[in-house]
Structure formats: structure tokens, C-alpha cells
Tab-separated table of C-alpha atoms and ligand atoms in Angstrom:
chain	number	residue	atom	x	y	z
P	1	MET	CA	-28.338	122.492	-118.166
P	2	ILE	CA	-30.752	123.127	-115.309
P	3	ASN	CA	-31.618	119.779	-113.779
P	4	GLY	CA	-33.225	120.433	-110.375
P	5	GLU	CA	-29.969	119.987	-108.440
P	6	ARG	CA	-29.613	122.011	-105.250
P	7	ILE	CA	-27.957	125.367	-105.913
P	8	THR	CA	-28.324	126.972	-102.509
P	9	ALA	CA	-27.695	125.403	-99.086
P	10	GLN	CA	-31.333	125.851	-98.086
P	11	ALA	CA	-34.496	126.748	-99.936
P	12	ILE	CA	-35.192	130.482	-99.491
P	13	ARG	CA	-38.208	131.120	-97.245
P	14	TRP	CA	-40.487	133.085	-99.514
P	15	ALA	CA	-43.819	134.922	-99.486
P	16	MET	CA	-46.070	136.619	-101.981
P	17	VAL	CA	-47.966	139.847	-101.801
P	18	GLY	CA	-50.765	139.737	-104.356
P	19	GLY	CA	-50.986	137.054	-106.983
P	20	GLY	CA	-54.240	135.812	-105.382
P	21	GLN	CA	-56.892	133.548	-106.722
P	22	GLY	CA	-57.805	134.379	-110.324
P	23	SER	CA	-54.977	136.923	-110.731
P	24	GLN	CA	-53.248	136.874	-114.068
P	25	ILE	CA	-49.684	136.536	-112.940
P	26	GLY	CA	-49.736	134.897	-109.491
P	27	TYR	CA	-49.523	131.307	-110.648
P	28	ILE	CA	-46.525	131.804	-112.887
P	29	HIS	CA	-44.569	133.398	-110.000
P	30	ARG	CA	-45.305	130.368	-107.838
P	31	SER	CA	-44.673	127.912	-110.614
P	32	ALA	CA	-41.333	129.551	-111.501
P	33	ALA	CA	-40.138	130.023	-107.927
P	34	LEU	CA	-41.048	126.537	-106.795
P	35	ARG	CA	-39.929	124.559	-109.804
P	36	ASP	CA	-36.284	124.017	-108.836
P	37	GLY	CA	-36.671	123.820	-105.074
P	38	VAL	CA	-34.771	127.049	-104.541
P	39	PHE	CA	-37.710	128.789	-102.867
P	40	GLN	CA	-40.255	127.531	-100.328
P	41	LEU	CA	-43.593	129.317	-100.140
P	42	VAL	CA	-44.297	129.778	-96.456
P	43	ALA	CA	-46.433	132.905	-96.095
P	44	GLY	CA	-48.417	135.480	-98.012
P	45	ALA	CA	-50.838	138.395	-98.183
P	46	PHE	CA	-52.289	137.245	-101.462
P	47	ASP	CA	-55.335	139.408	-101.968
P	48	ILE	CA	-56.739	142.868	-101.435
P	49	ASP	CA	-59.631	141.050	-99.739
P	50	PRO	CA	-58.136	139.522	-96.563
P	51	ALA	CA	-60.633	136.710	-96.193
P	52	ARG	CA	-60.227	135.636	-99.809
P	53	GLY	CA	-56.434	135.868	-99.405
P	54	ARG	CA	-56.468	133.677	-96.261
P	55	GLU	CA	-58.671	131.101	-97.890
P	56	PHE	CA	-56.465	131.052	-101.000
P	57	GLY	CA	-53.287	130.663	-98.892
P	58	ALA	CA	-54.859	127.699	-97.129
P	59	GLN	CA	-55.694	126.194	-100.526
P	60	LEU	CA	-52.009	126.553	-101.429
P	61	GLY	CA	-51.160	124.491	-98.348
P	62	LEU	CA	-49.874	127.295	-96.080
P	63	SER	CA	-50.419	127.372	-92.295
P	64	PRO	CA	-53.441	129.587	-91.622
P	65	GLU	CA	-51.476	131.822	-89.210
P	66	ARG	CA	-49.044	132.695	-92.018
P	67	CYS	CA	-51.803	133.911	-94.397
P	68	TYR	CA	-51.913	137.578	-93.507
P	69	PRO	CA	-54.538	140.255	-94.141
P	70	ASP	CA	-52.035	142.746	-95.648
P	71	TYR	CA	-48.372	143.247	-96.427
P	72	ALA	CA	-47.572	145.346	-93.345
P	73	THR	CA	-48.813	142.590	-91.021
P	74	LEU	CA	-46.992	139.994	-93.128
P	75	PHE	CA	-43.625	141.773	-92.794
P	76	ALA	CA	-44.110	142.615	-89.094
P	77	GLN	CA	-45.246	139.171	-87.983
P	78	GLU	CA	-42.724	137.258	-90.042
P	79	ALA	CA	-39.902	139.375	-88.586
P	80	GLN	CA	-40.825	137.972	-85.166
P	81	ARG	CA	-40.403	134.350	-86.183
P	82	PRO	CA	-37.071	132.454	-86.116
P	83	ASP	CA	-38.173	130.823	-89.393
P	84	GLY	CA	-39.504	134.112	-90.866
P	85	ILE	CA	-39.430	134.890	-94.597
P	86	GLN	CA	-36.240	135.933	-96.338
P	87	ALA	CA	-37.772	137.093	-99.665
P	88	VAL	CA	-41.030	138.298	-101.074
P	89	SER	CA	-42.542	138.621	-104.533
P	90	ILE	CA	-44.858	141.513	-105.237
P	91	ALA	CA	-47.567	140.756	-107.795
P	92	THR	CA	-50.126	143.488	-107.142
P	93	PRO	CA	-51.395	146.321	-109.410
P	94	ASN	CA	-48.714	148.886	-110.303
P	95	GLY	CA	-49.863	151.630	-107.940
P	96	THR	CA	-48.931	149.568	-104.862
P	97	HIS	CA	-45.422	148.453	-105.949
P	98	PHE	CA	-43.427	151.388	-104.527
P	99	ALA	CA	-44.851	151.239	-101.015
P	100	ILE	CA	-44.721	147.420	-100.752
P	101	CYS	CA	-41.221	147.255	-102.181
P	102	GLN	CA	-40.001	149.984	-99.838
P	103	ALA	CA	-41.558	148.260	-96.820
P	104	ALA	CA	-40.092	144.890	-97.835
P	105	LEU	CA	-36.579	146.312	-98.181
P	106	GLU	CA	-36.929	148.136	-94.863
P	107	ALA	CA	-37.908	144.816	-93.311
P	108	GLY	CA	-34.582	143.378	-94.633
P	109	LEU	CA	-36.141	141.187	-97.332
P	110	HIS	CA	-34.961	140.364	-100.832
P	111	VAL	CA	-37.628	141.345	-103.328
P	112	VAL	CA	-38.947	140.243	-106.721
P	113	CYS	CA	-41.226	143.000	-107.967
P	114	GLU	CA	-43.517	143.101	-110.933
P	115	LYS	CA	-42.964	145.723	-113.592
P	116	PRO	CA	-43.291	148.642	-113.770
P	117	LEU	CA	-41.332	148.934	-110.558
P	118	CYS	CA	-43.027	152.220	-109.639
P	119	PHE	CA	-44.360	155.446	-111.217
P	120	THR	CA	-41.430	157.876	-111.258
P	121	THR	CA	-37.642	157.738	-111.733
P	122	GLU	CA	-37.312	159.533	-108.373
P	123	GLN	CA	-39.179	156.702	-106.602
P	124	ALA	CA	-37.161	154.115	-108.511
P	125	GLU	CA	-33.887	155.761	-107.444
P	126	GLN	CA	-35.076	155.710	-103.826
P	127	LEU	CA	-35.651	151.972	-104.104
P	128	ARG	CA	-32.239	151.500	-105.690
P	129	GLN	CA	-30.563	153.382	-102.852
P	130	LEU	CA	-32.537	151.527	-100.197
P	131	ALA	CA	-31.707	148.126	-101.728
P	132	ALA	CA	-27.999	149.038	-101.869
P	133	ALA	CA	-28.018	150.341	-98.285
P	134	ARG	CA	-29.604	147.181	-97.011
P	135	GLY	CA	-27.627	144.788	-99.233
P	136	ARG	CA	-30.806	143.281	-100.602
P	137	ILE	CA	-31.547	142.371	-104.174
P	138	VAL	CA	-34.558	143.513	-106.182
P	139	GLY	CA	-35.391	141.320	-109.160
P	140	VAL	CA	-37.898	142.500	-111.757
P	141	SER	CA	-40.014	139.970	-113.697
P	142	TYR	CA	-39.202	140.637	-117.334
P	143	GLY	CA	-40.101	136.987	-117.858
P	144	TYR	CA	-38.803	136.150	-121.344
P	145	ALA	CA	-35.405	137.520	-120.483
P	146	GLY	CA	-34.792	134.076	-118.990
P	147	HIS	CA	-35.181	132.311	-122.343
P	148	GLN	CA	-32.014	130.666	-123.612
P	149	LEU	CA	-32.322	132.146	-127.124
P	150	ILE	CA	-32.155	135.669	-125.663
P	151	GLU	CA	-28.793	134.633	-124.174
P	152	GLN	CA	-27.798	133.195	-127.586
P	153	ALA	CA	-28.631	136.480	-129.298
P	154	ARG	CA	-26.569	138.402	-126.754
P	155	GLU	CA	-23.535	136.180	-127.367
P	156	MET	CA	-23.822	136.333	-131.168
P	157	ILE	CA	-24.089	140.093	-131.170
P	158	ALA	CA	-21.126	140.392	-128.743
P	159	ALA	CA	-19.086	138.162	-131.088
P	160	GLY	CA	-19.766	140.590	-133.974
P	161	GLU	CA	-21.806	138.091	-136.037
P	162	LEU	CA	-24.232	140.845	-137.112
P	163	GLY	CA	-21.537	143.399	-137.912
P	164	GLU	CA	-22.083	146.915	-136.701
P	165	ILE	CA	-25.536	147.333	-135.062
P	166	ARG	CA	-27.752	149.779	-136.921
P	167	ILE	CA	-31.417	149.194	-136.056
P	168	VAL	CA	-33.325	147.575	-133.166
P	169	GLN	CA	-36.955	146.935	-134.035
P	170	MET	CA	-39.133	145.957	-131.065
P	171	GLN	CA	-42.791	145.377	-130.457
P	172	PHE	CA	-45.191	143.974	-127.927
P	173	ALA	CA	-48.470	144.367	-129.692
P	174	HIS	CA	-51.439	142.173	-128.712
P	175	GLY	CA	-55.092	142.574	-129.584
P	176	PHE	CA	-56.884	141.552	-126.429
P	177	HIS	CA	-57.993	145.048	-125.508
P	178	SER	CA	-59.229	146.103	-128.927
P	179	GLU	CA	-62.570	146.829	-127.275
P	180	ALA	CA	-63.409	148.287	-123.866
P	181	VAL	CA	-63.157	144.886	-122.129
P	182	GLU	CA	-62.363	146.690	-118.887
P	183	ALA	CA	-66.098	147.398	-118.400
P	184	ALA	CA	-66.528	143.729	-117.432
P	185	ASN	CA	-62.963	142.818	-116.310
P	186	PRO	CA	-61.437	144.280	-113.094
P	187	ALA	CA	-57.941	143.063	-114.030
P	188	THR	CA	-58.062	145.240	-117.129
P	189	ARG	CA	-59.892	148.130	-115.442
P	190	TRP	CA	-57.035	149.021	-113.104
P	191	ARG	CA	-54.607	148.989	-116.067
P	192	VAL	CA	-56.404	151.987	-117.627
P	193	ASP	CA	-56.826	153.960	-114.406
P	194	PRO	CA	-53.874	156.365	-113.886
P	195	LYS	CA	-54.209	156.149	-110.063
P	196	LEU	CA	-53.535	152.376	-110.176
P	197	ALA	CA	-51.612	151.931	-113.427
P	198	GLY	CA	-49.397	155.011	-113.356
P	199	PRO	CA	-48.601	157.509	-116.101
P	200	SER	CA	-48.991	154.975	-118.944
P	201	TYR	CA	-50.849	151.830	-119.907
P	202	VAL	CA	-49.176	149.936	-122.796
P	203	LEU	CA	-45.764	151.593	-122.585
P	204	GLY	CA	-45.276	150.261	-119.020
P	205	ASP	CA	-47.438	147.168	-119.326
P	206	VAL	CA	-45.957	145.699	-122.533
P	207	GLY	CA	-43.406	148.038	-124.118
P	208	THR	CA	-40.874	147.637	-121.298
P	209	HIS	CA	-40.627	143.887	-121.983
P	210	PRO	CA	-38.962	144.024	-125.429
P	211	LEU	CA	-37.063	147.126	-124.259
P	212	TYR	CA	-35.459	144.955	-121.522
P	213	LEU	CA	-34.702	142.212	-124.098
P	214	SER	CA	-32.808	144.827	-126.063
P	215	GLU	CA	-30.841	145.783	-122.921
P	216	VAL	CA	-29.842	142.137	-122.438
P	217	MET	CA	-28.905	141.609	-126.094
P	218	LEU	CA	-27.190	144.968	-126.556
P	219	PRO	CA	-25.738	146.069	-123.235
P	220	GLN	CA	-23.526	148.642	-124.962
P	221	LEU	CA	-26.426	150.699	-126.394
P	222	ARG	CA	-27.382	153.931	-124.640
P	223	ILE	CA	-30.449	155.916	-125.632
P	224	LYS	CA	-29.522	159.489	-126.494
P	225	ARG	CA	-33.018	160.834	-127.250
P	226	LEU	CA	-36.485	159.564	-128.002
P	227	LEU	CA	-39.798	160.575	-129.520
P	228	CYS	CA	-43.084	158.992	-128.589
P	229	SER	CA	-46.596	159.265	-130.006
P	230	ARG	CA	-49.402	157.680	-128.012
P	231	GLN	CA	-53.072	157.169	-128.698
P	232	SER	CA	-56.217	156.066	-126.826
P	233	PHE	CA	-58.216	154.280	-129.526
P	234	VAL	CA	-60.766	153.245	-126.904
P	235	LYS	CA	-61.562	156.828	-125.939
P	236	SER	CA	-62.532	156.119	-122.325
P	237	ARG	CA	-58.917	155.087	-121.666
P	238	ALA	CA	-57.578	158.605	-122.128
P	239	PRO	CA	-55.234	159.951	-120.856
P	240	LEU	CA	-53.706	156.480	-120.840
P	241	GLU	CA	-52.728	155.031	-124.196
P	242	ASP	CA	-53.629	151.703	-125.756
P	243	ASN	CA	-51.122	152.226	-128.542
P	244	ALA	CA	-47.752	153.950	-128.737
P	245	PHE	CA	-44.797	154.241	-131.091
P	246	THR	CA	-41.405	155.208	-129.664
P	247	LEU	CA	-38.441	156.122	-131.837
P	248	MET	CA	-35.052	156.151	-130.251
P	249	GLU	CA	-31.597	157.329	-131.216
P	250	TYR	CA	-28.658	155.650	-129.522
P	251	ASP	CA	-25.377	157.383	-128.800
P	252	ASN	CA	-23.451	155.213	-131.265
P	253	GLY	CA	-25.603	156.230	-134.197
P	254	ALA	CA	-27.944	153.221	-134.135
P	255	VAL	CA	-31.718	153.742	-134.043
P	256	GLY	CA	-34.553	151.815	-132.442
P	257	GLN	CA	-38.300	151.618	-132.383
P	258	VAL	CA	-40.760	150.120	-129.866
P	259	TRP	CA	-44.385	149.485	-130.793
P	260	SER	CA	-46.451	149.032	-127.613
P	261	CYS	CA	-50.055	148.062	-128.290
P	262	ALA	CA	-53.110	146.425	-126.805
P	263	VAL	CA	-55.395	147.010	-129.794
P	264	ASN	CA	-53.516	145.028	-132.482
P	265	ALA	CA	-56.739	143.207	-133.403
P	266	GLY	CA	-56.190	139.548	-134.062
P	267	SER	CA	-52.667	139.446	-132.675
P	268	MET	CA	-52.119	136.942	-129.869
P	269	HIS	CA	-49.056	138.384	-128.191
P	270	GLY	CA	-46.785	139.910	-130.782
P	271	GLN	CA	-43.657	140.378	-128.717
P	272	LYS	CA	-40.769	140.515	-131.156
P	273	ILE	CA	-37.264	141.874	-131.365
P	274	ARG	CA	-35.236	142.200	-134.555
P	275	VAL	CA	-31.641	143.384	-134.297
P	276	ILE	CA	-30.192	144.539	-137.634
P	277	GLY	CA	-26.490	144.868	-138.217
P	278	SER	CA	-24.367	145.825	-141.217
P	279	ARG	CA	-23.906	142.141	-142.118
P	280	ALA	CA	-26.849	140.198	-140.706
P	281	SER	CA	-30.000	140.309	-138.601
P	282	LEU	CA	-31.391	138.316	-135.704
P	283	GLU	CA	-35.104	138.020	-134.908
P	284	TRP	CA	-36.922	136.431	-131.987
P	285	TRP	CA	-40.678	136.225	-131.460
P	286	ASP	CA	-42.290	135.049	-128.243
P	287	GLU	CA	-45.012	133.085	-130.053
P	288	ARG	CA	-42.296	130.875	-131.592
P	289	PRO	CA	-39.765	131.117	-128.809
P	290	ASN	CA	-37.774	128.035	-129.722
P	291	GLN	CA	-36.388	129.512	-132.927
P	292	LEU	CA	-34.002	132.369	-133.419
P	293	SER	CA	-33.856	133.584	-136.997
P	294	PHE	CA	-30.367	134.413	-138.182
P	295	GLU	CA	-30.332	136.087	-141.595
P	296	VAL	CA	-27.018	136.872	-143.236
P	297	GLN	CA	-27.331	139.246	-146.179
P	298	GLY	CA	-26.987	137.245	-149.424
P	299	GLN	CA	-27.349	133.834	-147.808
P	300	PRO	CA	-30.369	131.612	-147.034
P	301	ALA	CA	-31.938	132.446	-143.654
P	302	ARG	CA	-31.142	130.034	-140.779
P	303	LEU	CA	-33.359	129.063	-137.889
P	304	LEU	CA	-31.303	128.363	-134.775
P	305	GLU	CA	-33.223	125.850	-132.657
P	306	ARG	CA	-33.322	125.929	-128.884
P	307	GLY	CA	-31.302	123.195	-127.129
P	308	MET	CA	-29.005	122.369	-130.041
P	309	GLY	CA	-25.307	121.775	-129.493
P	310	TYR	CA	-24.322	124.545	-131.887
P	311	LEU	CA	-25.653	127.179	-129.471
P	312	HIS	CA	-23.343	129.175	-127.179
P	313	PRO	CA	-22.594	127.514	-123.809
P	314	ALA	CA	-24.312	130.446	-122.039
P	315	ALA	CA	-27.523	129.590	-123.863
P	316	LEU	CA	-27.249	125.888	-123.250
P	317	ALA	CA	-26.712	126.540	-119.536
P	318	ASP	CA	-30.357	127.690	-119.368
P	319	ASP	CA	-31.640	124.571	-121.155
P	320	ARG	CA	-33.938	122.180	-119.289
P	321	ILE	CA	-34.949	119.352	-121.676
P	322	GLY	CA	-32.582	119.333	-124.636
P	323	ALA	CA	-33.579	120.036	-128.190
P	324	GLY	CA	-36.921	119.082	-129.676
P	325	HIS	CA	-39.483	119.653	-127.004
P	326	PRO	CA	-40.586	123.299	-126.756
P	327	GLU	CA	-39.608	125.602	-123.893
P	328	GLY	CA	-41.458	128.839	-123.464
P	329	LEU	CA	-42.743	131.318	-120.931
P	330	PHE	CA	-42.815	128.931	-117.976
P	331	GLU	CA	-39.247	127.792	-118.432
P	332	ALA	CA	-38.005	131.331	-119.050
P	333	TRP	CA	-39.584	132.478	-115.773
P	334	SER	CA	-38.151	129.483	-113.910
P	335	ASN	CA	-34.714	130.415	-115.226
P	336	LEU	CA	-35.197	133.946	-113.933
P	337	TYR	CA	-36.198	132.732	-110.434
P	338	TYR	CA	-33.184	130.423	-110.506
P	339	ARG	CA	-31.015	133.480	-111.099
P	340	PHE	CA	-32.891	135.502	-108.473
P	341	ALA	CA	-32.176	132.735	-105.932
P	342	LEU	CA	-28.464	132.640	-106.791
P	343	ALA	CA	-28.305	136.440	-106.453
P	344	MET	CA	-30.105	136.433	-103.073
P	345	ASP	CA	-27.905	133.642	-101.768
P	346	ALA	CA	-24.780	135.469	-102.959
P	347	ALA	CA	-25.931	138.762	-101.394
P	348	ASP	CA	-26.435	137.014	-98.071
P	349	ARG	CA	-22.805	136.003	-98.175
P	350	GLY	CA	-21.727	139.508	-99.271
P	351	GLN	CA	-20.868	138.246	-102.787
P	352	PRO	CA	-21.851	139.630	-106.208
P	353	ALA	CA	-24.543	137.792	-108.151
P	354	PRO	CA	-22.980	134.955	-110.178
P	355	LEU	CA	-25.410	135.370	-113.110
P	356	ARG	CA	-26.968	138.431	-114.655
P	357	TYR	CA	-30.676	138.896	-113.895
P	358	PRO	CA	-33.209	141.712	-114.373
P	359	ASP	CA	-32.196	143.695	-111.330
P	360	ILE	CA	-33.001	147.023	-109.717
P	361	ASP	CA	-31.163	148.847	-112.539
P	362	ALA	CA	-33.455	147.155	-115.080
P	363	GLY	CA	-36.429	148.240	-112.996
P	364	VAL	CA	-35.207	151.825	-112.772
P	365	GLU	CA	-34.533	151.901	-116.529
P	366	GLY	CA	-38.049	150.717	-117.380
P	367	VAL	CA	-39.548	153.506	-115.272
P	368	ARG	CA	-37.181	156.066	-116.748
P	369	TRP	CA	-38.056	155.022	-120.305
P	370	VAL	CA	-41.822	155.239	-119.672
P	371	GLU	CA	-41.381	158.655	-118.045
P	372	HIS	CA	-39.492	159.965	-121.098
P	373	CYS	CA	-42.038	158.464	-123.531
P	374	VAL	CA	-44.914	160.122	-121.725
P	375	ARG	CA	-43.089	163.448	-121.534
P	376	SER	CA	-42.454	163.326	-125.274
P	377	ALA	CA	-45.961	162.221	-126.203
P	378	ASP	CA	-47.692	164.751	-124.011
P	379	ALA	CA	-45.601	167.582	-125.415
P	380	GLY	CA	-46.924	166.687	-128.886
P	381	ALA	CA	-44.602	163.807	-129.907
P	382	VAL	CA	-41.370	165.790	-129.768
P	383	TRP	CA	-37.789	164.585	-129.362
P	384	VAL	CA	-36.654	164.615	-125.734
P	385	ASP	CA	-33.115	164.122	-124.486
P	386	TYR	CA	-32.685	160.944	-122.492
P	387	ARG	CA	-31.216	161.507	-119.037
S	1	NAD	P1	-54.668	141.118	-111.304
S	1	NAD	O1	-55.590	142.275	-111.134
S	1	NAD	O2	-55.070	139.931	-112.130
S	1	NAD	O3	-54.268	140.533	-109.836
S	1	NAD	C1	-53.810	141.341	-108.811
S	1	NAD	C2	-53.772	140.569	-107.538
S	1	NAD	O4	-53.236	141.395	-106.468
S	1	NAD	C3	-55.169	140.138	-107.029
S	1	NAD	O5	-55.082	138.868	-106.446
S	1	NAD	C4	-55.470	141.202	-105.961
S	1	NAD	O6	-56.453	140.797	-105.016
S	1	NAD	C5	-54.131	141.418	-105.355
S	1	NAD	N1	-53.912	142.691	-104.638
S	1	NAD	C6	-54.275	143.903	-105.071
S	1	NAD	N2	-53.880	144.856	-104.186
S	1	NAD	C7	-53.279	144.161	-103.182
S	1	NAD	C8	-52.673	144.583	-101.969
S	1	NAD	N3	-52.558	145.848	-101.579
S	1	NAD	N4	-52.170	143.594	-101.156
S	1	NAD	C9	-52.252	142.298	-101.494
S	1	NAD	N5	-52.846	141.859	-102.652
S	1	NAD	C10	-53.339	142.794	-103.457
S	1	NAD	O7	-53.277	141.713	-111.809
S	1	NAD	P2	-52.149	140.955	-112.641
S	1	NAD	O8	-52.504	140.994	-114.066
S	1	NAD	O9	-51.808	139.665	-111.986
S	1	NAD	O10	-50.949	142.022	-112.505
S	1	NAD	C11	-50.252	142.189	-111.270
S	1	NAD	C12	-48.927	142.856	-111.589
S	1	NAD	O11	-48.205	141.985	-112.441
S	1	NAD	C13	-49.023	144.182	-112.349
S	1	NAD	O12	-48.041	145.064	-111.879
S	1	NAD	C14	-48.770	143.833	-113.775
S	1	NAD	O13	-48.184	144.894	-114.482
S	1	NAD	C15	-47.803	142.684	-113.619
S	1	NAD	N6	-47.828	141.708	-114.730
S	1	NAD	C16	-46.635	141.320	-115.207
S	1	NAD	C17	-46.576	140.387	-116.234
S	1	NAD	C18	-45.237	139.938	-116.695
S	1	NAD	O14	-45.141	139.315	-117.746
S	1	NAD	N7	-44.173	140.192	-115.940
S	1	NAD	C19	-47.740	139.866	-116.801
S	1	NAD	C20	-48.965	140.296	-116.247
S	1	NAD	C21	-49.011	141.197	-115.204
């Protein structure tokens, strides 16, 4: 159980790039990183607008001289201080991730980077090599991967409770962009601009989330080839898609599908994963995150409840309140930051990370998957080998 006890000798001195006032994801990074006292927010370049970023940093309680106009100044100035930052989280639009992540690693910092990590597999590989050469960790914020029931699913599948895995059905299909809301909303506008968003919209923005959940639950699966069809139902978004279906064949004969969508009218979030084996299935849905459905063929379905003593010890290790009260996105993110802190602390001592976390390999894989999906879709929805 996670209980706020100290897990590192000192809180890690931490900064943010992006995540400024009014940003969608800034607050949850701060809330997750600061919850267990493992990070201390000491500096930042929070906003594309330097004055707004400085003002926001002051509102967060930072010293004015540590609220910087841009990331380059942040990294350079902090490197001069005896109490300079040790880690940084990057929560800016996609098109900036590569350069900021590269600069942070070159400055000797541990990094938590938003997904998608960058635009191309080549860039992602460069970041992987740089992180390895510098002995720094790169965590990627696939938030729900920190939820204890994801861990439970992984353990049950590993124990063979589903039988032989046949089908992995995934979706992240919300309805918030069913109309061209980007006309009035800058945070949506950059998501449909290839210069800022990259080669895809929903594949990278939402599809990579359940894909990563499948990687956690089913570490043995390897994609052999995939086929993707993508559409821009709001025409002005072309060439970027607001809907996509991806079919995958795995090398062990199993198959998978990811539905990535922002135009699923009426749907709130719609992130689900269903793993189907020869004997039973498991299903988890982020709108009801405290229940894992376990359905054995020929038997009544069972709902496994978060926090209960019948769960695997690895799932209970991520528990914060015990059974009954709900735990959701915020707790899952806090669990991830807890793991990031342990990994950073271990790396500083030359040790391997004690707990799995969405690392640079997860970041590279997300970028690779999007790249293959786009290649398939733009060739007319054809099968492409996965390399
Ligand atoms: P947003 O547009 O709401 O906010 C972006 C923030 O970054 C703003 O404060 C902006 O001023 C700042 N910014 C932009 N360029 C900057 C720069 N060069 N230097 C410093 N600050 C800069 O965007 P958002 O929705 O918060 O998304 C940010 C990132 O987080 C994206 O990569 C997105 O894909 C990702 N995201 C991830 C999740 C998740 O669940 N992991 C959820 C939402 C968004």
C-alpha cells in the first residue's frame, strides 16, 4: 500500500516545461508528482508566453528567479546552481517534445515526457540512445497504466487464468471533438495541425493509451503486421484523422484491434481494453476504473473490486485507500510518478529501476505504432509489416 512514507533519501528537485495556466494536463502532473513528497517543484518554464509563465510560477509559490522564459534558459541557469533541478516534466504540445527532451537529457536531467514522445521512430531512437548514454531515465505519461487493476490483469493473464490469448480489443473513443471545436479552442487547434501534432491526431493522442495498457498486460505479444484505416469526419482536420481503426496480427497467432476516436458522439472517454482467451476474458474501462470484469465461459461474470484482499499482491501494492472508496485517474498518475521517482533514484545510484514504469521503450513503441498506422492508412488501408 502506498502511504506517503519516504521512498527516496531526498525529494527530487523538479521542474516543468509547459503545463501552464489553463493547460489541460499541467495540474495532474503537479498533483501526481507532489502527492507523495517524492518530488519538489522548484523551477519551471510553464508557458509559451514568458510573462504568463512567470506569473503562473509565482502563483504556484516558486521563487521568481526560478520561473524562466523558456526551456533553454531553464536548463542553462539551473545547471549553474548547487541546488539545481534533477528532473523535468515536459507537458507542451507534441511538436516541441523532441527538442525539449533532447536538451533536457543533454543537460543531465531525468525526464518525464508527454506522449507522443516525438514524431518519428528515428527521433525516438535518438532519444533512447541519448538517455542510455547519459544514464538518465525517460518516463512517459500513459496515466492509467498506474492503476492497480491493470497490474491485476497482468498477473491474471501471466498465471494463465484466461487460457491462451486470442483477441485484444482496445478503444479510446470519446466524443468531445464531434464538431470543429478547434475554431474556438487553441488546445484543440494544435492537435489537428500536423506541424504541432505530428503525423496523426487520434492515433497518437488517444490510441497509444490502450495500446500501452495492452503492452503492460501482455508483455509477450509482438505485433507482426497491422492495417489501419483513418478518417477526418470534420473535413478541415485532414490530413489528420479524428477516427481510426487499426487491426493487428501478433506473432503468436492472436489478433488485436484499436479504435481511436474523437468523434464518438455522446461518449465521455471510452477507453477500454478487453483481453479474450480460450477460457475466459478480462475487461477494464476507465470510466469504471474500480472494477475489472472477469468472465469465464459458462460461469456467471465476476467483478473484481479494487482494493480487495483477493487481488494479487502486485495490485494491492499500488493501493492507497483500501476497498470501497474509488481510485481513478489521479491515483493512477500518482502511482506512475512514484515509480518514476524510484527509477530516477535507482539510476542515480547506478541501479536498475525496482518497479516497471512506462519508460523510453514505451515511448519509442508508441511512436513506432503511430508511424506504421499512418503508413498503412495513407497507402489505402493495406497490411504493413511491423518492424
Ligand atoms: P495545452 O494546449 O492545454 O497546454 C500546453 C501548455 O504548454 C500551455 O501552458 C502552453 O503555454 C505551454 N507551452 C507551449 N509551448 C511551450 C514551450 N515551447 N515552452 C513552454 N511552454 C509551452 O495542451 P495539453 O492538452 O495540456 O497537452 C500537452 C501535452 O500533453 C500534449 O503532448 C498532449 O498530447 C499531452 N496530453 C497527455 C494526456 C495524458 O493523458 N497523458 C492528456 C492530455 C494531454
